[in-house]
Short mmCIF file of C-alpha atoms in Angstrom, two decimals:
data_model
loop_
_atom_site.label_atom_id
_atom_site.label_comp_id
_atom_site.label_asym_id
_atom_site.label_seq_id
_atom_site.Cartn_x
_atom_site.Cartn_y
_atom_site.Cartn_z
CA MET A 237 -20.69 -20.28 -32.70
CA ASP A 238 -21.07 -21.45 -29.11
CA THR A 239 -23.08 -19.28 -26.71
CA VAL A 240 -21.91 -18.57 -23.17
CA SER A 241 -24.46 -21.08 -21.86
CA ASP A 242 -22.81 -23.73 -24.06
CA VAL A 243 -19.25 -22.86 -23.08
CA PHE A 244 -19.21 -22.87 -19.26
CA PRO A 245 -20.61 -26.41 -18.79
CA ARG A 246 -17.49 -27.71 -20.58
CA VAL A 247 -15.22 -25.96 -18.09
CA VAL A 248 -14.26 -28.03 -15.04
CA PHE A 249 -11.70 -27.36 -12.31
CA ARG A 250 -8.91 -29.90 -12.64
CA GLY A 251 -7.90 -30.14 -9.02
CA SER A 252 -9.17 -30.27 -5.45
CA PHE A 253 -10.36 -27.20 -3.60
CA ARG A 254 -8.85 -26.47 -0.22
CA SER A 255 -11.27 -26.90 2.67
CA TYR A 256 -11.72 -23.16 3.25
CA GLN A 257 -12.33 -22.60 -0.48
CA GLN A 258 -14.94 -25.36 -0.52
CA GLU A 259 -16.71 -23.85 2.50
CA ILE A 260 -17.12 -20.55 0.64
CA LEU A 261 -18.30 -22.31 -2.51
CA ASP A 262 -20.87 -24.28 -0.49
CA GLU A 263 -22.28 -21.03 0.92
CA ALA A 264 -21.96 -18.98 -2.27
CA GLU A 265 -25.60 -19.24 -3.30
CA GLY A 266 -26.72 -17.71 -0.02
CA TYR A 267 -24.09 -15.00 -0.16
CA LEU A 268 -25.21 -14.01 -3.66
CA LYS A 269 -28.82 -13.30 -2.73
CA ASP A 270 -27.99 -9.58 -2.59
CA GLY A 271 -26.15 -9.76 -5.92
CA HIS A 272 -22.73 -9.41 -4.28
CA LEU A 273 -20.11 -11.85 -3.01
CA HIS A 274 -17.33 -10.08 -1.12
CA ILE A 275 -14.38 -12.25 -0.07
CA VAL A 276 -11.43 -11.11 2.04
CA ALA A 277 -8.60 -13.61 1.79
CA ALA A 278 -4.96 -13.44 2.80
CA PRO A 279 -2.29 -13.58 0.06
CA GLY A 280 -1.61 -17.13 -1.05
CA SER A 281 -5.12 -18.38 -0.26
CA GLY A 282 -6.07 -19.01 -3.89
CA LYS A 283 -8.40 -16.07 -4.57
CA THR A 284 -7.94 -16.35 -8.33
CA VAL A 285 -8.95 -20.02 -8.43
CA LEU A 286 -11.91 -19.28 -6.16
CA GLY A 287 -12.95 -16.40 -8.40
CA LEU A 288 -12.73 -18.53 -11.56
CA GLU A 289 -14.88 -21.26 -10.02
CA LEU A 290 -17.50 -18.71 -8.93
CA ILE A 291 -17.48 -17.27 -12.46
CA ARG A 292 -17.85 -20.77 -13.92
CA ARG A 293 -20.80 -21.54 -11.65
CA ALA A 294 -22.50 -18.23 -12.47
CA GLY A 295 -22.30 -19.20 -16.14
CA LYS A 296 -22.64 -15.63 -17.44
CA ARG A 297 -20.38 -13.48 -19.58
CA THR A 298 -17.89 -11.97 -17.17
CA LEU A 299 -15.78 -8.83 -16.94
CA ILE A 300 -12.75 -9.18 -14.64
CA LEU A 301 -11.04 -5.98 -13.46
CA SER A 302 -7.51 -6.01 -12.00
CA PRO A 303 -5.14 -3.25 -10.80
CA THR A 304 -2.17 -4.19 -13.00
CA VAL A 305 -1.41 -5.92 -16.28
CA THR A 306 0.48 -8.65 -14.40
CA VAL A 307 -2.56 -9.55 -12.32
CA LYS A 308 -4.85 -9.24 -15.34
CA GLU A 309 -2.78 -11.78 -17.26
CA GLN A 310 -2.68 -14.15 -14.30
CA TRP A 311 -6.40 -14.80 -14.69
CA GLY A 312 -5.83 -16.22 -18.16
CA GLU A 313 -2.78 -18.16 -16.97
CA ARG A 314 -4.66 -19.74 -14.05
CA PHE A 315 -7.60 -20.57 -16.30
CA ALA A 316 -5.31 -22.29 -18.81
CA GLU A 317 -3.52 -24.17 -16.05
CA LEU A 318 -6.54 -25.37 -14.06
CA PHE A 319 -9.79 -24.96 -16.03
CA LEU A 320 -9.12 -25.10 -19.78
CA PRO A 321 -10.74 -28.12 -21.47
CA GLU A 322 -8.17 -30.41 -23.05
CA GLY A 323 -7.23 -29.56 -26.61
CA GLU A 324 -8.84 -26.12 -26.57
CA SER A 325 -7.37 -22.62 -26.73
CA THR A 326 -7.33 -20.15 -23.84
CA ALA A 327 -8.19 -17.36 -26.29
CA ASP A 328 -11.59 -18.99 -26.88
CA TYR A 329 -12.42 -18.52 -23.21
CA VAL A 330 -10.46 -15.51 -21.91
CA GLY A 331 -9.94 -12.23 -23.79
CA GLY A 332 -7.86 -9.24 -22.81
CA GLU A 333 -9.65 -6.31 -24.42
CA LEU A 334 -12.97 -4.62 -23.78
CA GLY A 335 -15.47 -5.80 -26.37
CA CYS A 336 -13.84 -9.20 -26.95
CA SER A 337 -16.08 -12.14 -27.86
CA ALA A 338 -14.66 -14.51 -25.22
CA PRO A 339 -16.98 -15.45 -22.31
CA ILE A 340 -14.44 -13.99 -19.88
CA CYS A 341 -12.93 -10.54 -20.49
CA SER A 342 -9.97 -9.65 -18.24
CA ILE A 343 -8.83 -6.00 -18.26
CA THR A 344 -7.36 -3.46 -15.84
CA TYR A 345 -9.17 -0.75 -13.89
CA GLN A 346 -7.03 1.72 -15.85
CA ALA A 347 -8.34 0.36 -19.15
CA LEU A 348 -11.92 0.81 -17.98
CA HIS A 349 -11.18 4.34 -16.80
CA ALA A 350 -9.47 5.20 -20.10
CA ALA A 351 -12.59 4.00 -21.92
CA SER A 352 -14.81 6.22 -19.76
CA ARG A 353 -14.20 9.27 -21.95
CA PRO A 354 -17.41 10.36 -23.72
CA ASP A 355 -17.96 9.50 -27.36
CA GLU A 356 -19.74 11.76 -29.87
CA SER A 357 -23.10 10.97 -28.28
CA GLY A 358 -21.81 11.87 -24.82
CA LYS A 359 -21.83 8.27 -23.57
CA PRO A 360 -18.70 6.53 -22.23
CA LEU A 361 -16.63 4.80 -24.90
CA TRP A 362 -17.22 1.48 -23.13
CA ALA A 363 -21.02 1.77 -23.29
CA LYS A 364 -21.48 0.19 -26.73
CA ALA A 365 -18.97 -2.61 -26.08
CA ILE A 366 -20.53 -3.48 -22.72
CA LYS A 367 -24.00 -3.59 -24.24
CA GLU A 368 -22.87 -5.89 -27.06
CA MET A 369 -20.98 -8.17 -24.66
CA GLY A 370 -23.99 -8.76 -22.43
CA ILE A 371 -22.02 -8.74 -19.17
CA GLY A 372 -23.76 -10.67 -16.38
CA THR A 373 -20.92 -10.92 -13.84
CA VAL A 374 -18.29 -8.38 -12.80
CA CYS A 375 -15.31 -9.69 -10.81
CA LEU A 376 -13.23 -7.09 -8.95
CA ASP A 377 -9.73 -8.32 -8.16
CA GLU A 378 -7.74 -6.53 -5.45
CA ALA A 379 -10.92 -4.56 -4.85
CA HIS A 380 -9.23 -2.23 -2.34
CA HIS A 381 -7.75 -0.36 -5.33
CA LEU A 382 -11.20 1.17 -5.88
CA GLN A 383 -10.42 4.78 -5.13
CA ASN A 384 -11.21 8.12 -6.69
CA GLU A 385 -11.29 8.10 -10.50
CA TRP A 386 -11.23 4.33 -10.92
CA GLN A 387 -14.14 3.94 -8.54
CA ARG A 388 -16.20 6.59 -10.30
CA SER A 389 -15.69 4.81 -13.62
CA LEU A 390 -16.67 1.48 -12.07
CA GLU A 391 -19.74 2.97 -10.38
CA ALA A 392 -20.89 4.34 -13.74
CA LEU A 393 -20.39 0.90 -15.30
CA LEU A 394 -22.36 -0.89 -12.57
CA ASP A 395 -25.17 1.68 -12.79
CA THR A 396 -25.38 0.98 -16.52
CA LEU A 397 -25.46 -2.79 -16.02
CA GLY A 398 -28.22 -2.48 -13.42
CA GLU A 399 -29.25 -4.70 -10.52
CA SER A 400 -29.22 -7.89 -12.58
CA VAL A 401 -25.40 -8.01 -12.64
CA THR A 402 -23.54 -10.18 -10.11
CA VAL A 403 -20.53 -8.56 -8.40
CA ILE A 404 -17.72 -10.76 -7.06
CA ALA A 405 -15.17 -8.75 -5.04
CA LEU A 406 -11.84 -10.25 -3.98
CA THR A 407 -9.19 -8.61 -1.83
CA ALA A 408 -6.52 -9.40 0.74
CA THR A 409 -6.63 -5.93 2.28
CA PRO A 410 -9.92 -4.03 2.59
CA PRO A 411 -9.42 -0.28 3.17
CA TYR A 412 -10.00 -0.51 6.92
CA ASP A 413 -7.77 2.54 7.40
CA GLY A 414 -9.71 4.68 4.93
CA THR A 415 -12.09 7.47 5.93
CA PRO A 416 -15.70 6.56 6.81
CA GLY A 417 -16.76 7.98 3.44
CA GLU A 418 -14.23 5.84 1.55
CA TRP A 419 -15.31 2.74 3.46
CA GLU A 420 -18.97 3.42 2.70
CA ARG A 421 -18.26 3.82 -1.04
CA TYR A 422 -16.16 0.66 -1.01
CA LEU A 423 -19.00 -1.37 0.52
CA ARG A 424 -21.53 0.21 -1.82
CA VAL A 425 -19.65 -1.29 -4.77
CA CYS A 426 -18.45 -4.56 -3.23
CA GLY A 427 -21.28 -5.28 -0.80
CA PRO A 428 -20.77 -6.30 2.84
CA ILE A 429 -17.95 -8.76 3.56
CA ASP A 430 -19.38 -12.28 3.23
CA ALA A 431 -16.39 -14.47 4.00
CA GLU A 432 -12.84 -14.10 5.30
CA ILE A 433 -9.84 -16.39 5.06
CA PHE A 434 -7.28 -15.54 7.75
CA VAL A 435 -3.52 -16.07 7.85
CA PRO A 436 -3.60 -18.50 10.86
CA GLU A 437 -5.99 -20.75 8.94
CA LEU A 438 -3.64 -20.79 5.94
CA VAL A 439 -0.70 -21.66 8.17
CA LYS A 440 -2.70 -24.43 9.84
CA LYS A 441 -3.61 -25.90 6.45
CA LYS A 442 0.06 -25.62 5.39
CA THR A 443 -0.91 -23.34 2.51
CA LEU A 444 1.21 -20.54 3.99
CA CYS A 445 4.49 -21.12 5.78
CA PRO A 446 4.76 -20.35 9.50
CA HIS A 447 6.45 -16.98 9.83
CA GLN A 448 7.40 -14.35 12.38
CA ASP A 449 7.08 -10.59 12.02
CA TYR A 450 9.77 -8.34 13.44
CA ILE A 451 10.17 -4.57 13.70
CA TYR A 452 13.77 -3.34 13.54
CA PHE A 453 14.20 0.08 15.09
CA SER A 454 16.58 2.36 13.21
CA TYR A 455 18.37 5.37 14.64
CA PRO A 456 18.82 8.70 12.85
CA SER A 457 22.24 9.55 11.50
CA ALA A 458 24.37 12.12 13.35
CA ASP A 459 23.33 14.88 10.94
CA GLU A 460 19.67 13.93 11.29
CA ARG A 461 19.91 13.95 15.10
CA THR A 462 21.40 17.44 14.95
CA MET A 463 18.48 18.64 12.81
CA LEU A 464 15.93 17.08 15.20
CA GLU A 465 17.62 18.63 18.23
CA ARG A 466 17.72 22.05 16.57
CA TYR A 467 14.03 21.83 15.73
CA ALA A 468 13.21 20.76 19.31
CA GLU A 469 15.06 23.85 20.58
CA HIS A 470 12.86 26.08 18.42
CA ALA A 471 9.72 24.33 19.70
CA ASP A 472 10.82 24.76 23.33
CA ARG A 473 11.57 28.43 22.71
CA ALA A 474 8.14 28.99 21.15
CA LEU A 475 6.36 27.40 24.12
CA THR A 476 8.48 29.45 26.52
CA ARG A 477 7.51 32.67 24.69
CA LEU A 478 3.81 31.72 24.69
CA LYS A 479 3.96 31.02 28.42
CA ALA A 480 5.84 34.24 29.18
CA GLU A 481 3.19 36.32 27.39
CA ALA A 482 0.35 34.38 29.06
CA LEU A 483 -1.29 33.92 25.66
CA VAL A 484 -2.86 30.53 26.40
CA PRO A 485 -4.66 31.62 29.61
CA ALA A 486 -5.78 34.70 27.67
CA ALA A 487 -7.25 32.40 25.02
CA VAL A 488 -9.15 30.41 27.67
CA GLN A 489 -10.62 33.65 28.97
CA ALA A 490 -11.32 35.03 25.48
CA VAL A 491 -13.27 31.98 24.40
CA GLY A 492 -15.68 32.42 27.30
CA LEU A 493 -14.92 29.42 29.46
CA ASP A 494 -15.29 31.64 32.51
CA GLY A 495 -18.68 32.94 31.35
CA ALA A 496 -22.23 31.82 31.99
CA ALA A 497 -23.08 28.11 31.70
CA GLU A 498 -25.47 28.65 28.81
CA GLU A 499 -22.67 30.35 26.85
CA LYS A 500 -20.32 27.47 27.58
CA GLU A 501 -22.76 24.97 26.12
CA LYS A 502 -22.28 26.61 22.73
CA LEU A 503 -18.65 25.49 22.86
CA TRP A 504 -19.44 21.75 23.00
CA GLU A 505 -18.96 21.62 19.24
CA TYR A 506 -15.24 22.22 19.88
CA ALA A 507 -14.94 19.93 22.91
CA ASP A 508 -11.79 18.06 21.84
CA GLU A 509 -9.93 21.21 20.86
CA LEU A 510 -10.92 23.06 24.03
CA VAL A 511 -9.92 20.14 26.26
CA ALA A 512 -6.50 20.30 24.56
CA LEU A 513 -6.39 24.07 25.18
CA LEU A 514 -7.27 23.62 28.88
CA SER A 515 -4.62 20.90 29.21
CA LEU A 516 -2.00 23.23 27.74
CA ALA A 517 -3.14 26.07 30.01
CA ALA A 518 -2.80 23.78 33.03
CA ALA A 519 0.68 22.74 31.87
CA PHE A 520 1.58 26.44 31.73
CA GLY A 521 0.54 26.80 35.37
CA MET A 522 -3.03 28.07 35.02
CA GLU A 523 -5.47 26.73 37.59
CA VAL A 524 -8.39 25.26 35.64
CA PRO A 525 -11.58 24.81 37.74
CA ARG A 526 -12.84 21.22 37.88
CA GLU A 527 -16.33 22.43 37.03
CA THR A 528 -15.02 23.90 33.78
CA VAL A 529 -13.39 20.59 32.86
CA LYS A 530 -16.65 18.75 33.66
CA LEU A 531 -18.34 20.67 30.87
CA PHE A 532 -16.42 18.43 28.48
CA LEU A 533 -15.17 15.52 30.61
CA PRO A 534 -17.50 13.96 33.21
CA SER A 535 -14.50 12.88 35.32
CA GLY A 536 -13.39 16.49 35.72
CA ARG A 537 -9.78 15.39 35.13
CA LEU A 538 -7.75 16.86 32.29
CA PRO A 539 -5.49 14.54 30.28
CA VAL A 540 -1.75 15.04 30.48
CA CYS A 541 -0.61 17.66 27.98
CA ARG A 542 1.59 15.83 25.51
CA GLU A 543 3.18 17.14 22.35
CA GLU A 544 0.18 16.23 20.18
CA THR A 545 -2.14 17.88 22.75
CA ALA A 546 -0.24 21.17 22.49
CA GLU A 547 -0.23 20.93 18.68
CA ARG A 548 -4.00 20.47 18.61
CA ALA A 549 -4.62 23.37 21.00
CA LEU A 550 -2.34 25.81 19.21
CA SER A 551 -3.53 24.77 15.74
CA PHE A 552 -7.10 25.52 16.85
CA LEU A 553 -6.06 28.82 18.38
CA ILE A 554 -4.35 30.22 15.27
CA VAL A 555 -7.18 29.42 12.84
CA ARG A 556 -10.13 30.52 15.00
CA GLY A 557 -9.61 34.22 15.41
CA ASP A 558 -13.41 34.53 15.45
CA LEU A 559 -13.46 32.69 18.80
CA PHE A 560 -10.29 33.98 20.44
CA GLY A 561 -9.95 37.42 18.88
CA SER A 562 -7.95 38.15 15.76
CA ALA A 563 -5.14 39.95 17.60
CA LEU A 564 -4.54 37.05 20.01
CA SER A 565 -4.61 34.43 17.23
CA ALA A 566 -2.28 36.54 15.09
CA ARG A 567 0.26 36.93 17.93
CA VAL A 568 0.35 33.17 18.57
CA ARG A 569 0.75 32.57 14.85
CA GLN A 570 3.59 35.11 14.71
CA ILE A 571 5.55 33.38 17.48
CA LEU A 572 5.11 29.92 15.96
CA SER A 573 6.07 31.22 12.53
CA GLU A 574 9.17 33.06 13.80
CA GLU A 575 10.40 29.80 15.32
CA GLY A 576 9.86 27.96 12.03
CA LEU A 577 7.14 25.64 13.34
CA LEU A 578 4.45 26.45 10.78
CA SER A 579 4.14 25.08 7.27
CA GLY A 580 1.14 26.88 5.83
CA GLU A 581 -1.63 26.18 8.35
CA THR A 582 0.09 23.03 9.64
CA LEU A 583 1.86 23.17 13.00
CA SER A 584 4.41 20.61 14.15
CA LEU A 585 6.33 20.72 17.41
CA SER A 586 8.53 17.73 16.51
CA ALA A 587 9.51 18.19 12.86
CA ASP A 588 8.32 20.20 9.88
CA PRO A 589 7.08 18.33 6.76
CA ALA A 590 10.51 18.48 5.11
CA LEU A 591 12.21 17.05 8.19
CA GLN A 592 9.48 14.42 8.57
CA ARG A 593 10.09 13.32 4.98
CA LYS A 594 13.81 13.18 5.68
CA MET A 595 13.21 10.97 8.72
CA LEU A 596 10.95 8.65 6.73
CA SER A 597 13.89 8.06 4.41
CA SER A 598 16.45 8.21 7.20
CA LEU A 599 19.90 6.99 6.24
CA GLY A 600 19.90 5.09 9.51
CA LYS A 601 17.66 2.57 7.76
CA LEU A 602 20.48 1.71 5.34
CA GLU A 603 22.68 0.65 8.23
CA SER A 604 19.81 -1.36 9.74
CA ILE A 605 19.16 -3.20 6.47
CA ALA A 606 22.85 -4.04 6.15
CA HIS A 607 22.87 -5.41 9.72
CA ILE A 608 19.80 -7.56 9.00
CA ALA A 609 21.39 -8.93 5.83
CA GLU A 610 24.62 -9.67 7.70
CA ALA A 611 22.72 -11.59 10.40
CA GLU A 612 20.67 -13.58 7.88
CA ILE A 613 23.76 -14.47 5.83
CA ALA A 614 25.41 -15.79 8.99
CA ALA A 615 22.29 -17.78 9.94
CA CYS A 616 21.28 -19.19 6.54
CA GLY A 617 24.45 -19.26 4.47
CA ARG A 618 23.82 -20.36 0.90
CA GLY A 619 20.28 -21.33 1.87
CA LEU A 620 19.34 -17.66 2.19
CA ARG A 621 16.55 -16.45 -0.09
CA MET A 622 16.14 -12.83 0.89
CA LEU A 623 13.96 -10.10 -0.60
CA ILE A 624 14.43 -6.41 0.31
CA LEU A 625 11.76 -3.99 -0.91
CA THR A 626 11.76 -0.20 -0.82
CA ASP A 627 9.86 2.67 -2.46
CA HIS A 628 12.24 4.19 -5.02
CA ILE A 629 14.94 3.00 -7.42
CA ARG A 630 17.35 5.98 -7.22
CA GLY A 631 18.93 5.00 -10.53
CA ASN A 632 20.69 8.38 -10.63
CA LEU A 633 22.94 7.09 -7.81
CA LEU A 634 24.33 4.17 -9.82
CA SER A 635 27.82 5.67 -9.60
CA VAL A 636 27.99 4.87 -5.85
CA VAL A 637 28.19 1.14 -6.62
CA ASN A 638 31.70 -0.14 -5.82
CA SER A 639 32.72 3.23 -4.38
CA SER A 640 33.57 4.43 -0.88
CA ARG A 641 31.35 7.49 -1.20
CA PRO A 642 28.79 8.04 1.57
CA LEU A 643 25.27 6.93 0.72
CA SER A 644 23.05 10.00 0.67
CA ALA A 645 19.52 8.68 0.05
CA MET A 646 17.23 5.72 0.59
CA GLY A 647 16.30 3.60 -2.41
CA ALA A 648 16.97 0.33 -4.19
CA VAL A 649 20.42 1.32 -5.51
CA PRO A 650 21.73 2.67 -2.15
CA ILE A 651 20.35 -0.40 -0.34
CA PHE A 652 22.03 -2.66 -2.90
CA GLU A 653 25.34 -0.88 -2.31
CA ALA A 654 24.97 -0.90 1.50
CA VAL A 655 24.41 -4.67 1.45
CA ARG A 656 27.17 -5.20 -1.15
CA ARG A 657 29.68 -3.52 1.16
CA ILE A 658 29.08 -6.05 3.97
CA CYS A 659 28.07 -9.05 1.89
CA PRO A 660 30.62 -11.79 1.04
CA TYR A 661 30.84 -12.09 -2.73
CA GLU A 662 29.89 -15.78 -2.41
CA THR A 663 26.46 -14.58 -1.26
CA ARG A 664 25.01 -13.59 -4.60
CA LEU A 665 23.27 -10.23 -4.47
CA ALA A 666 21.11 -8.79 -7.26
CA LEU A 667 18.93 -5.74 -7.89
CA LEU A 668 15.60 -6.14 -9.68
CA THR A 669 13.45 -3.16 -10.73
CA GLY A 670 11.39 -2.28 -13.75
CA SER A 671 14.14 -0.16 -15.31
CA LEU A 672 17.36 -1.47 -13.77
CA VAL A 673 18.70 -4.99 -13.18
CA ILE A 674 22.11 -5.68 -11.58
CA VAL A 675 23.55 -9.18 -11.15
CA PRO A 676 26.94 -10.53 -10.02
CA ASN A 677 29.44 -11.77 -12.61
CA ALA A 678 29.58 -15.03 -10.67
CA ALA A 679 25.92 -15.72 -11.51
CA LEU A 680 26.01 -14.44 -15.09
CA GLY A 681 26.69 -17.79 -16.74
CA ASP A 682 23.81 -19.50 -14.93
CA LEU A 683 21.50 -16.57 -15.67
CA LEU A 684 22.30 -16.60 -19.37
CA GLN A 685 21.68 -20.36 -19.42
CA LEU A 686 18.29 -19.82 -17.75
CA ALA A 687 17.52 -17.06 -20.23
CA GLU A 688 18.35 -19.36 -23.13
CA GLU A 689 16.05 -22.05 -21.72
CA ARG A 690 13.25 -19.48 -21.56
CA GLY A 691 13.98 -18.08 -25.00
CA ILE A 692 15.01 -14.71 -23.55
CA VAL A 693 17.75 -12.71 -25.27
CA CYS A 694 19.89 -10.76 -22.79
CA SER A 695 22.59 -8.15 -23.10
CA PHE A 696 24.84 -7.01 -20.26
CA GLU A 697 27.36 -4.30 -19.43
CA GLU A 698 30.10 -4.08 -16.82
CA LEU A 699 29.24 -1.82 -13.86
CA ASN A 700 31.97 0.35 -12.37
CA ASP A 701 34.58 -2.48 -12.30
CA SER A 702 32.54 -3.94 -9.46
CA ARG A 703 32.28 -7.63 -10.42
CA TYR A 704 28.64 -6.81 -11.18
CA VAL A 705 26.89 -6.14 -14.49
CA THR A 706 23.68 -4.45 -15.57
CA LEU A 707 21.48 -7.00 -17.32
CA SER A 708 18.96 -6.10 -20.03
CA PRO A 709 16.54 -8.87 -21.10
CA ALA A 710 14.97 -8.10 -24.49
CA GLY A 711 11.44 -8.62 -23.16
CA GLY A 712 11.67 -5.84 -20.59
CA SER A 713 10.66 -5.97 -16.93
CA ARG A 714 8.28 -8.91 -17.28
CA GLU A 715 11.13 -11.12 -18.51
CA SER A 716 13.51 -9.70 -15.90
CA VAL A 717 11.13 -10.60 -13.08
CA ALA A 718 10.57 -14.12 -14.41
CA LEU A 719 14.29 -14.73 -14.96
CA LEU A 720 15.57 -13.45 -11.61
CA THR A 721 12.72 -15.09 -9.69
CA GLU A 722 13.66 -18.48 -11.11
CA ALA A 723 17.33 -17.75 -10.41
CA LEU A 724 16.47 -17.04 -6.78
CA GLU A 725 14.44 -20.23 -6.50
CA ARG A 726 17.28 -22.31 -7.96
CA GLY A 727 19.87 -20.76 -5.64
CA VAL A 728 21.69 -18.96 -8.45
CA LEU A 729 20.95 -15.79 -6.44
CA HIS A 730 20.56 -15.39 -2.68
CA ILE A 731 19.44 -11.78 -2.12
CA LEU A 732 17.16 -9.62 -4.28
CA VAL A 733 16.75 -5.87 -3.75
CA GLY A 734 13.75 -4.27 -5.46
CA THR A 735 10.85 -1.87 -5.09
CA LYS A 736 7.54 -2.56 -3.41
CA ALA A 737 5.85 -2.52 -6.82
CA LEU A 738 7.00 -6.15 -7.06
CA LEU A 739 4.46 -7.09 -4.38
CA GLY A 740 0.78 -6.52 -5.08
CA GLU A 741 1.30 -7.29 -8.76
CA GLY A 742 0.77 -11.00 -8.38
CA TRP A 743 4.47 -11.79 -7.85
CA ASP A 744 4.89 -15.16 -6.22
CA SER A 745 8.01 -16.92 -4.98
CA PRO A 746 7.50 -19.48 -2.20
CA CYS A 747 11.27 -19.88 -1.75
CA ILE A 748 11.62 -16.55 0.12
CA ASN A 749 12.72 -17.10 3.72
CA THR A 750 13.54 -13.49 4.68
CA LEU A 751 11.56 -10.41 3.66
CA VAL A 752 12.63 -6.87 4.58
CA LEU A 753 10.05 -4.13 3.98
CA ALA A 754 12.03 -0.91 3.82
CA SER A 755 9.00 1.06 2.66
CA PHE A 756 8.11 4.53 3.91
CA VAL A 757 4.35 4.01 3.57
CA GLY A 758 2.63 2.46 6.56
CA SER A 759 -1.00 1.40 6.29
CA PHE A 760 -3.15 -1.67 6.66
CA MET A 761 -3.45 -2.00 2.90
CA SER A 762 0.22 -1.86 2.13
CA SER A 763 1.27 -4.24 4.90
#
């Protein structure tokens, strides 16, 4: 039986590396002096190919960890496509289960975490398999997924493997927007960032298409505006009551800001909160001495009291009865609570958590998405290849399809229906999610032909007399994604509506010329 040292020399990349990939490979030896190689590369830059070449050069038994089964399987697919020696089997090189005999073992972070339960001896279930495999390289794909339980399992694994193991970390989106503690843990596992491949470079090299990013501002519905206005009235009334009872100036006095200088110095720990309190007091008409402001701000000038300033000041006031006096804090809390501005210990002067959630999924977004689709249909015609992604399926609202009922929630099904209502039937619209697929009757023949070519058995059912059907490929969501993606690329379909789970799972379709992100979650990692 071949050893790992015998296997890797037979593996050769059958292609040409892009210039930016080659630059990283040329510097890899230097990067790896600390045992880590951490690469940040934009989507479409060829991270998987780069990772496989680094694994090949390391020449040691490798464990690859990925966030999803789709990404996990892509490693084997890319290896077979670009590295597999002629006439040999992928299974001899890439395995998919912990403890496999192949030189490369590709599993998910979830699988590692599931195998972290203790065995009878108290050791993780993976301990014996890892020892027998003799892992020398660990490759972390989409390394920004390393959070909480997954990261603890991985840290335990790396501690067991010791300093001799090489860690290759690949990601398009480091957790720049995480807390300092999360960032520190991330770097502790992945090492400092060694190389970055940026979007402009990919566009310049014609690896990524030139593109423009737009933000489309949506307006709340009439009902939502009424709710916001009502909440604003309660906030205004609360501030008016606080001002009438002179509670904020009383808090400034109670905290000792008019006392001796040495007593004031003890308050520096709360500088930001007290500056907010002084700003609110000034907005209420209190004259704040410049010398008092200079205790916290060298300029002696208070910032303008905005909504978030007032929230910070009042939030501090109601939780620090030890500083302001319990009676004063309790009275402020009572007023804010009576006006419905408190949710537990959280104060909001613009919208409570329930209203904020409602605005995140504002029905105004449905109208905006329909307008965007209408404009793109007019501009691109049958050349349109549009993808609309949102957070939830809302399969329970399937009955709204082909109805005149008002759309009452955001999600893939309501978006599909909103676009269907304005979309000419000649523009072929489909919905693609893990549990629900809807396609137009006009495309059904072509789709069934594609399915037959792929060896996929499909069943379908009429949907609400709508000239659309629900499609059910026998292979489940994996086959659905493959089938509808090819249909989009061939022009059998023009618009796909789905959930954001489609992205970040290795889905790739270069034909897309319009992407609408109707997601509620905004962060560096998800964008």
